[in-house]
Coordinates of C-alpha atoms and ligand atoms in Angstrom, one line a residue:
X20 CA 0.0 0.0 0.0
X21 CA 3.1 2.3 0.4
X22 CA 2.9 3.1 -3.3
X23 CA -0.6 4.7 -2.9
X24 CA 0.2 8.4 -2.4
X25 CA -3.2 10.0 -1.4
X26 CA -6.8 9.3 -0.3
X27 CA -8.1 9.9 -3.8
X28 CA -6.0 7.0 -5.1
X29 CA -7.4 4.8 -2.3
X30 CA -10.8 5.9 -3.5
X31 CA -10.2 4.8 -7.1
X32 CA -8.9 1.4 -5.9
X33 CA -12.0 1.0 -3.7
X34 CA -14.2 1.8 -6.6
X35 CA -12.6 -1.0 -8.6
X36 CA -12.8 -3.5 -5.7
X37 CA -16.2 -3.0 -4.1
X38 CA -19.6 -3.7 -5.8
X39 CA -21.3 -0.5 -7.0
X40 CA -24.2 -0.7 -4.5
X41 CA -21.8 -0.5 -1.5
X42 CA -19.3 1.8 -2.9
X43 CA -22.0 4.3 -3.9
X44 CA -23.7 3.9 -0.4
X45 CA -20.4 5.2 1.1
X46 CA -20.0 7.9 -1.5
X47 CA -23.5 9.3 -1.3
X48 CA -24.7 12.7 -0.1
X49 CA -28.4 13.3 0.4
X50 CA -30.7 14.7 -2.3
X51 CA -28.9 17.2 -4.6
X52 CA -25.6 16.7 -2.7
X53 CA -25.2 20.5 -2.3
X54 CA -23.9 20.1 1.3
X55 CA -21.7 17.2 0.3
X56 CA -20.0 19.5 -2.3
X57 CA -19.9 22.5 0.1
X58 CA -17.9 20.4 2.6
X59 CA -15.1 20.0 0.1
X60 CA -15.4 23.4 -1.6
X61 CA -15.2 25.3 1.7
X62 CA -12.1 23.5 2.8
X63 CA -10.4 24.3 -0.4
X64 CA -11.3 28.0 -0.1
X65 CA -9.4 28.3 3.1
X66 CA -5.8 29.3 2.3
X67 CA -2.9 28.4 4.6
X68 CA -0.1 30.8 5.6
X69 CA 3.3 29.8 4.3
X70 CA 6.1 30.6 6.8
X71 CA 9.7 30.1 6.0
X72 CA 13.0 29.4 7.8
X73 CA 11.5 28.3 11.1
X74 CA 13.3 25.4 12.7
X75 CA 10.7 22.6 12.3
X76 CA 13.1 19.7 13.0
X77 CA 11.4 18.6 16.3
X78 CA 7.8 18.8 15.2
X79 CA 5.2 16.2 16.2
X80 CA 1.6 15.5 15.3
X81 CA 1.0 13.8 18.7
X82 CA -1.6 15.2 21.0
X83 CA -4.6 13.9 23.1
X84 CA -8.2 13.2 22.4
X85 CA -10.5 13.1 25.5
X86 CA -7.4 12.8 27.6
X87 CA -5.9 9.8 25.8
X88 CA -2.6 10.2 23.9
X89 CA -2.9 9.9 20.1
X90 CA -0.3 10.0 17.3
X91 CA -2.3 12.4 15.3
X92 CA -5.5 14.4 16.1
X93 CA -7.7 12.0 14.2
X94 CA -10.4 9.4 15.0
X95 CA -12.0 6.9 12.8
X96 CA -15.7 7.7 12.8
X97 CA -18.7 5.3 12.7
X98 CA -19.6 4.1 9.3
X99 CA -22.6 1.9 8.4
X100 CA -21.9 -1.4 6.5
X101 CA -18.2 -1.3 7.1
X102 CA -18.2 -5.1 6.7
X103 CA -19.6 -4.8 3.2
X104 CA -16.6 -2.8 2.0
X105 CA -14.4 -5.7 3.0
X106 CA -15.1 -8.9 5.0
X107 CA -14.7 -8.3 8.8
X108 CA -14.2 -4.6 7.8
X109 CA -14.9 -3.3 11.3
X110 CA -12.4 -5.6 13.0
X111 CA -9.7 -4.6 10.4
X112 CA -10.4 -0.9 10.7
X113 CA -10.2 -1.1 14.5
X114 CA -6.9 -3.0 14.4
X115 CA -5.5 -0.4 11.9
X116 CA -6.5 2.5 14.1
X117 CA -5.2 1.0 17.3
X118 CA -1.8 0.1 15.6
X119 CA -1.6 3.7 14.4
X120 CA -2.4 5.1 17.9
X121 CA -5.8 6.7 17.2
X122 CA -9.4 5.9 18.4
X123 CA -11.9 3.8 16.3
X124 CA -15.6 4.1 16.5
X125 CA -17.9 1.1 15.8
X126 CA -21.2 2.0 14.3
X127 CA -24.6 0.6 15.6
X128 CA -25.1 -0.2 11.9
X129 CA -21.9 -2.3 11.6
X130 CA -21.6 -5.8 10.3
X131 CA -19.2 -7.1 13.0
X132 CA -20.9 -6.8 16.4
X133 CA -19.5 -5.0 19.5
X134 CA -18.5 -8.4 20.9
X135 CA -16.8 -9.5 17.6
X136 CA -14.6 -6.4 17.6
X137 CA -13.9 -6.6 21.4
X138 CA -12.7 -10.2 21.0
X139 CA -10.4 -9.3 18.1
X140 CA -8.6 -6.3 19.5
X141 CA -6.9 -5.6 22.8
X142 CA -7.5 -2.0 23.5
X143 CA -10.8 -0.1 24.1
X144 CA -12.7 1.4 21.2
X145 CA -15.6 3.8 21.0
X146 CA -19.2 2.8 20.2
X147 CA -21.6 4.9 18.2
X148 CA -25.3 4.8 19.1
X149 CA -28.4 5.2 17.0
X150 CA -31.5 5.4 19.1
X151 CA -34.3 3.1 18.0
X152 CA -37.9 3.1 19.0
X153 CA -37.3 0.0 21.2
X154 CA -35.7 1.7 24.2
X155 CA -35.2 -1.7 25.9
X156 CA -32.9 -2.6 23.1
X157 CA -31.0 0.7 23.3
X158 CA -30.5 0.1 27.0
X159 CA -29.2 -3.3 26.2
X160 CA -26.8 -2.0 23.5
X161 CA -25.4 0.6 25.9
X162 CA -24.8 -2.2 28.5
X163 CA -23.2 -4.3 25.8
X164 CA -20.8 -1.4 24.9
X165 CA -20.0 -1.0 28.6
X166 CA -19.4 -4.7 29.0
X167 CA -17.1 -4.6 26.0
X168 CA -15.2 -1.8 27.8
X169 CA -15.8 0.8 25.1
X170 CA -14.3 4.0 26.4
X171 CA -16.6 6.5 24.8
X172 CA -20.1 6.5 23.5
X173 CA -20.7 8.7 20.4
X174 CA -24.4 9.6 20.1
X175 CA -25.3 10.6 16.6
X176 CA -27.8 13.5 16.9
X177 CA -28.5 14.3 13.3
X178 CA -30.3 11.2 12.1
X179 CA -33.7 10.7 13.7
X180 CA -34.9 10.4 10.1
X181 CA -32.7 9.6 7.2
X182 CA -31.9 12.0 4.3
X183 CA -32.5 10.2 1.0
X184 CA -29.5 9.1 -1.0
X185 CA -30.8 8.7 -4.5
X186 CA -28.3 6.0 -5.6
X187 CA -29.3 3.7 -2.7
X188 CA -32.8 3.6 -4.3
X189 CA -31.4 3.3 -7.9
X190 CA -29.1 0.5 -6.8
X191 CA -31.7 -1.3 -4.6
X192 CA -29.4 -1.3 -1.6
X193 CA -30.0 -4.3 0.6
X194 CA -27.8 -6.1 3.2
X195 CA -26.7 -8.6 2.1
X196 CA -27.2 -7.9 -1.6
X197 CA -30.2 -9.5 -3.2
X198 CA -29.0 -12.1 -5.7
X199 CA -30.4 -10.4 -8.8
X200 CA -28.7 -10.9 -12.2
X201 CA -27.0 -7.4 -12.1
X202 CA -25.7 -7.9 -8.6
X203 CA -24.4 -11.4 -9.4
X204 CA -22.5 -10.0 -12.4
X205 CA -21.1 -7.1 -10.3
X206 CA -20.0 -9.6 -7.6
X207 CA -18.4 -12.0 -10.1
X208 CA -16.3 -9.2 -11.4
X209 CA -15.0 -8.6 -7.9
X210 CA -13.8 -12.1 -6.7
X211 CA -11.4 -10.8 -4.0
X212 CA -14.2 -8.8 -2.4
X213 CA -16.6 -11.8 -2.6
X214 CA -14.0 -14.1 -1.0
X215 CA -13.3 -11.6 1.8
X216 CA -17.1 -11.3 2.5
X217 CA -17.5 -15.1 2.4
X218 CA -14.7 -15.5 4.9
X219 CA -16.1 -12.7 7.2
X220 CA -17.9 -13.6 10.4
X221 CA -21.2 -12.0 9.4
X222 CA -23.3 -11.0 6.4
X223 CA -25.7 -8.7 8.1
X224 CA -25.9 -6.2 11.0
X225 CA -24.1 -7.8 13.8
X226 CA -25.3 -5.6 16.6
X227 CA -29.0 -6.1 15.7
X228 CA -29.0 -9.8 14.8
X229 CA -31.3 -11.7 17.1
X230 CA -32.5 -8.5 18.7
X231 CA -34.3 -6.6 16.0
X232 CA -36.7 -8.3 13.6
X233 CA -36.0 -8.6 9.9
X234 CA -32.3 -7.8 9.6
X235 CA -31.6 -10.8 7.5
X236 CA -32.7 -9.2 4.2
X237 CA -33.5 -5.6 4.6
X238 CA -35.3 -4.8 1.5
X239 CA -34.7 -1.1 1.7
X240 CA -32.2 0.2 4.2
X241 CA -33.9 3.6 4.1
X242 CA -37.4 2.2 4.7
X243 CA -36.1 -0.1 7.5
X244 CA -34.4 2.8 9.2
X245 CA -37.6 4.9 8.9
X246 CA -39.5 2.1 10.7
X247 CA -36.9 1.4 13.5
X248 CA -35.2 4.8 14.3
X249 CA -36.9 7.0 16.8
X250 CA -38.0 10.4 15.5
X251 CA -39.1 11.5 19.0
X252 CA -35.4 11.5 20.1
X253 CA -34.8 14.8 22.0
X254 CA -32.5 16.4 24.6
X255 CA -34.2 14.7 27.5
X256 CA -33.1 11.4 26.0
X257 CA -29.5 12.6 26.0
X258 CA -29.9 13.0 29.8
X259 CA -31.3 9.4 30.0
X260 CA -28.4 8.0 28.0
X261 CA -25.9 9.9 30.0
X262 CA -27.4 8.5 33.2
X263 CA -26.9 4.9 32.1
X264 CA -23.6 5.3 30.2
X265 CA -20.6 5.2 32.6
X266 CA -17.9 6.5 30.1
X267 CA -17.2 9.6 28.0
X268 CA -20.0 10.9 25.9
X269 CA -19.6 12.5 22.4
X270 CA -22.5 14.2 20.6
X271 CA -21.9 14.0 16.8
X272 CA -23.8 16.1 14.3
X273 CA -23.9 19.7 15.7
X274 CA -24.0 22.5 13.2
X275 CA -25.6 25.3 15.2
X276 CA -24.3 27.5 18.0
X277 CA -27.5 27.3 20.0
X278 CA -27.4 23.5 19.8
X279 CA -23.8 23.5 20.8
X280 CA -24.7 25.4 23.9
X281 CA -27.4 23.0 24.8
X282 CA -25.0 20.1 24.2
X283 CA -22.6 21.6 26.7
X284 CA -25.4 21.9 29.3
X285 CA -26.0 18.1 29.0
X286 CA -22.5 17.5 30.4
X287 CA -21.2 15.8 27.2
X288 CA -17.5 15.5 27.1
X289 CA -17.1 16.4 23.4
X290 CA -19.1 17.4 20.4
X291 CA -18.5 16.9 16.7
X292 CA -19.3 19.7 14.3
X293 CA -20.7 17.7 11.5
X294 CA -23.4 17.5 8.8
X295 CA -23.0 13.7 8.6
X296 CA -20.7 14.0 5.5
X297 CA -23.4 15.8 3.6
X298 CA -25.8 12.8 4.0
X299 CA -28.6 14.4 6.0
X300 CA -29.9 18.0 5.6
X301 CA -29.1 19.0 2.1
X302 CA -28.7 22.7 1.9
X303 CA -27.1 22.9 5.3
X304 CA -23.8 24.8 5.5
X305 CA -20.5 22.9 5.4
X306 CA -19.1 21.7 8.7
X307 CA -15.8 23.7 8.2
X308 CA -17.8 26.9 7.7
X309 CA -19.9 26.2 10.8
X310 CA -16.9 25.3 13.0
X311 CA -15.4 28.7 14.0
X312 CA -18.5 30.1 15.6
X313 CA -19.2 27.0 17.5
X314 CA -15.6 26.6 18.6
X315 CA -15.6 30.3 19.8
X316 CA -18.9 29.8 21.7
X317 CA -18.2 26.5 23.5
X318 CA -14.6 25.5 22.8
X319 CA -13.4 26.4 26.3
X320 CA -16.2 24.2 27.9
X321 CA -16.2 21.1 25.7
X322 CA -13.8 19.3 23.4
X323 CA -14.7 20.3 19.9
X324 CA -14.1 17.7 17.1
X325 CA -15.2 18.1 13.5
X326 CA -16.0 15.8 10.6
X327 CA -17.5 16.0 7.1
X328 CA -15.2 16.4 4.1
X329 CA -11.7 15.8 5.7
X330 CA -9.6 14.3 2.9
X331 CA -6.1 15.7 3.4
X332 CA -3.7 16.7 6.2
X333 CA -4.2 20.3 4.9
X334 CA -7.9 20.0 5.7
X335 CA -7.0 18.8 9.2
X336 CA -4.7 21.9 9.6
X337 CA -7.7 24.1 8.6
X338 CA -10.0 22.5 11.0
X339 CA -7.5 22.7 13.9
X340 CA -6.9 26.4 12.9
X341 CA -10.6 27.1 13.3
X342 CA -10.9 25.6 16.7
X343 CA -11.3 21.8 16.4
X344 CA -9.1 19.8 18.7
X345 CA -9.3 16.8 16.4
X346 CA -11.0 15.5 13.2
X347 CA -13.1 12.5 12.6
X348 CA -13.0 10.7 9.2
X349 CA -15.5 8.4 7.5
X350 CA -15.0 8.1 3.7
X351 CA -11.3 8.8 3.9
X352 CA -10.8 5.5 5.7
X353 CA -13.7 3.6 4.0
X354 CA -11.8 4.0 0.8
X355 CA -8.7 2.4 2.4
X356 CA -10.9 -0.4 3.7
X357 CA -12.3 -1.1 0.2
X358 CA -8.8 -0.7 -1.4
X359 CA -6.9 -3.0 0.9
X360 CA -8.6 -4.0 4.2
X361 CA -6.5 -3.4 7.3
X362 CA -3.4 -2.3 5.3
X363 CA -5.6 0.1 3.3
X364 CA -7.0 1.7 6.5
X365 CA -3.5 2.0 8.0
X366 CA -2.4 3.6 4.8
X367 CA -5.2 6.2 4.9
X368 CA -4.3 7.1 8.5
X369 CA -0.6 7.3 7.5
X370 CA -1.3 9.5 4.5
X371 CA -3.3 12.0 6.6
X372 CA -0.6 12.0 9.4
X373 CA 2.2 12.5 6.9
X374 CA 0.3 15.3 5.1
X375 CA -0.5 17.1 8.4
X376 CA 3.2 16.7 9.4
X377 CA 4.5 18.3 6.2
X378 CA 1.7 21.0 6.3
X379 CA 2.8 21.9 9.8
X380 CA 6.4 22.2 8.7
X381 CA 5.6 24.4 5.8
X382 CA 3.5 26.6 8.0
X383 CA 6.4 26.8 10.5
X384 CA 4.5 24.9 13.3
X385 CA 6.1 22.3 15.6
X386 CA 3.2 21.3 17.8
X387 CA -0.5 20.6 17.4
X388 CA -1.2 22.9 20.4
X389 CA 0.4 25.8 18.5
X390 CA -2.1 25.6 15.6
X391 CA -4.5 28.5 15.7
X392 CA -6.0 31.0 13.2
X393 CA -2.5 32.4 12.7
X394 CA -1.8 29.5 10.3
X395 CA -4.4 30.8 7.9
X396 CA -3.2 33.2 5.2
X397 CA -4.3 36.9 5.1
X398 CA -5.2 37.2 1.5
X399 CA -7.4 39.7 -0.4
X400 CA -10.3 37.3 -0.3
X401 CA -9.6 35.9 3.2
X402 CA -8.9 38.1 6.1
X403 CA -7.2 36.3 8.9
X404 CA -9.8 36.3 11.7
Ligands
GLV13 C1 -25.6 6.3 8.3 O1 -25.1 6.8 9.2 C2 -25.5 6.8 7.0 O2 -25.1 7.9 6.8 O3 -25.8 6.0 6.1

């Protein structure tokens, strides 16, 4: 994997390896994909300040996230269907993250279960929670995450209902794929993928199997989500979750200053400024454009993370400059998973770490804690804040 220089090349490799239905599920933004595009465009608009002849020989990307040491201010976020990008995808991604010294978040909608991952790795990982109508089941999931010694719970707060991703409908996304002629042809053209899935522990949602009805062949993931996920979820439920979860709590999916203030009042340990990778409210602003105001308002009271659109170390630099303490990635490592399993995820992390390291050097910065708005350029179109 060393020969792959950037996330974009991992993406191209994943596109070749993974059946269209699952690759496009990961790629998708909701509806017109305006917010998906804004996430990238707004990162690229932010110009960095080149500084020269600063001694940057002793620089380091190491820092902490929620008090734990990390090699780079980065966490792998929760992604649905990881085990459909590569067999045992969640176990492999968790191993890669832990070997690289960063946190991994297992999604509720994963293929490997909490217990599968816990049995396959030797350090704690994080668990992401979707709240379903069956609160007894949610309580049980939280207890399972605690029993597996997960060190943080990441509650996704922007998906009570699901934003439509057109390609999932066009492709007839199901888990596992329905054996229609066009799917069989697609799978036959991807034998390495098929073999990895066959060898994987599970073929459907590991956390839900045996607990939630009808997970064996979900005809439409979107319809199924609509029937199971709880649209009544509200701030009171966050209190309830906090009261039964013994570890750190992260609220992911905050895009508004008022919401960020309420999040702080719940006693959450961290928030992630996020629009779910452009997969939920289409027309919402980019996460990077929403970040500075939120970080200014609550950054001294809660650890601010950000996700949605991070593809390079330069993007990480921009997010840290605007007040994030760390970034979370989804697609950037999903591409690695599709491209080459554990080695591909490790390569994705290494690419971002190396890019951040060189970006820091060229901006004349030695430590992550030194990164602030002064690393942004003062140009005609961009006044340094
Ligand atoms: C689930 O989190 C999704 O975005 O598909």
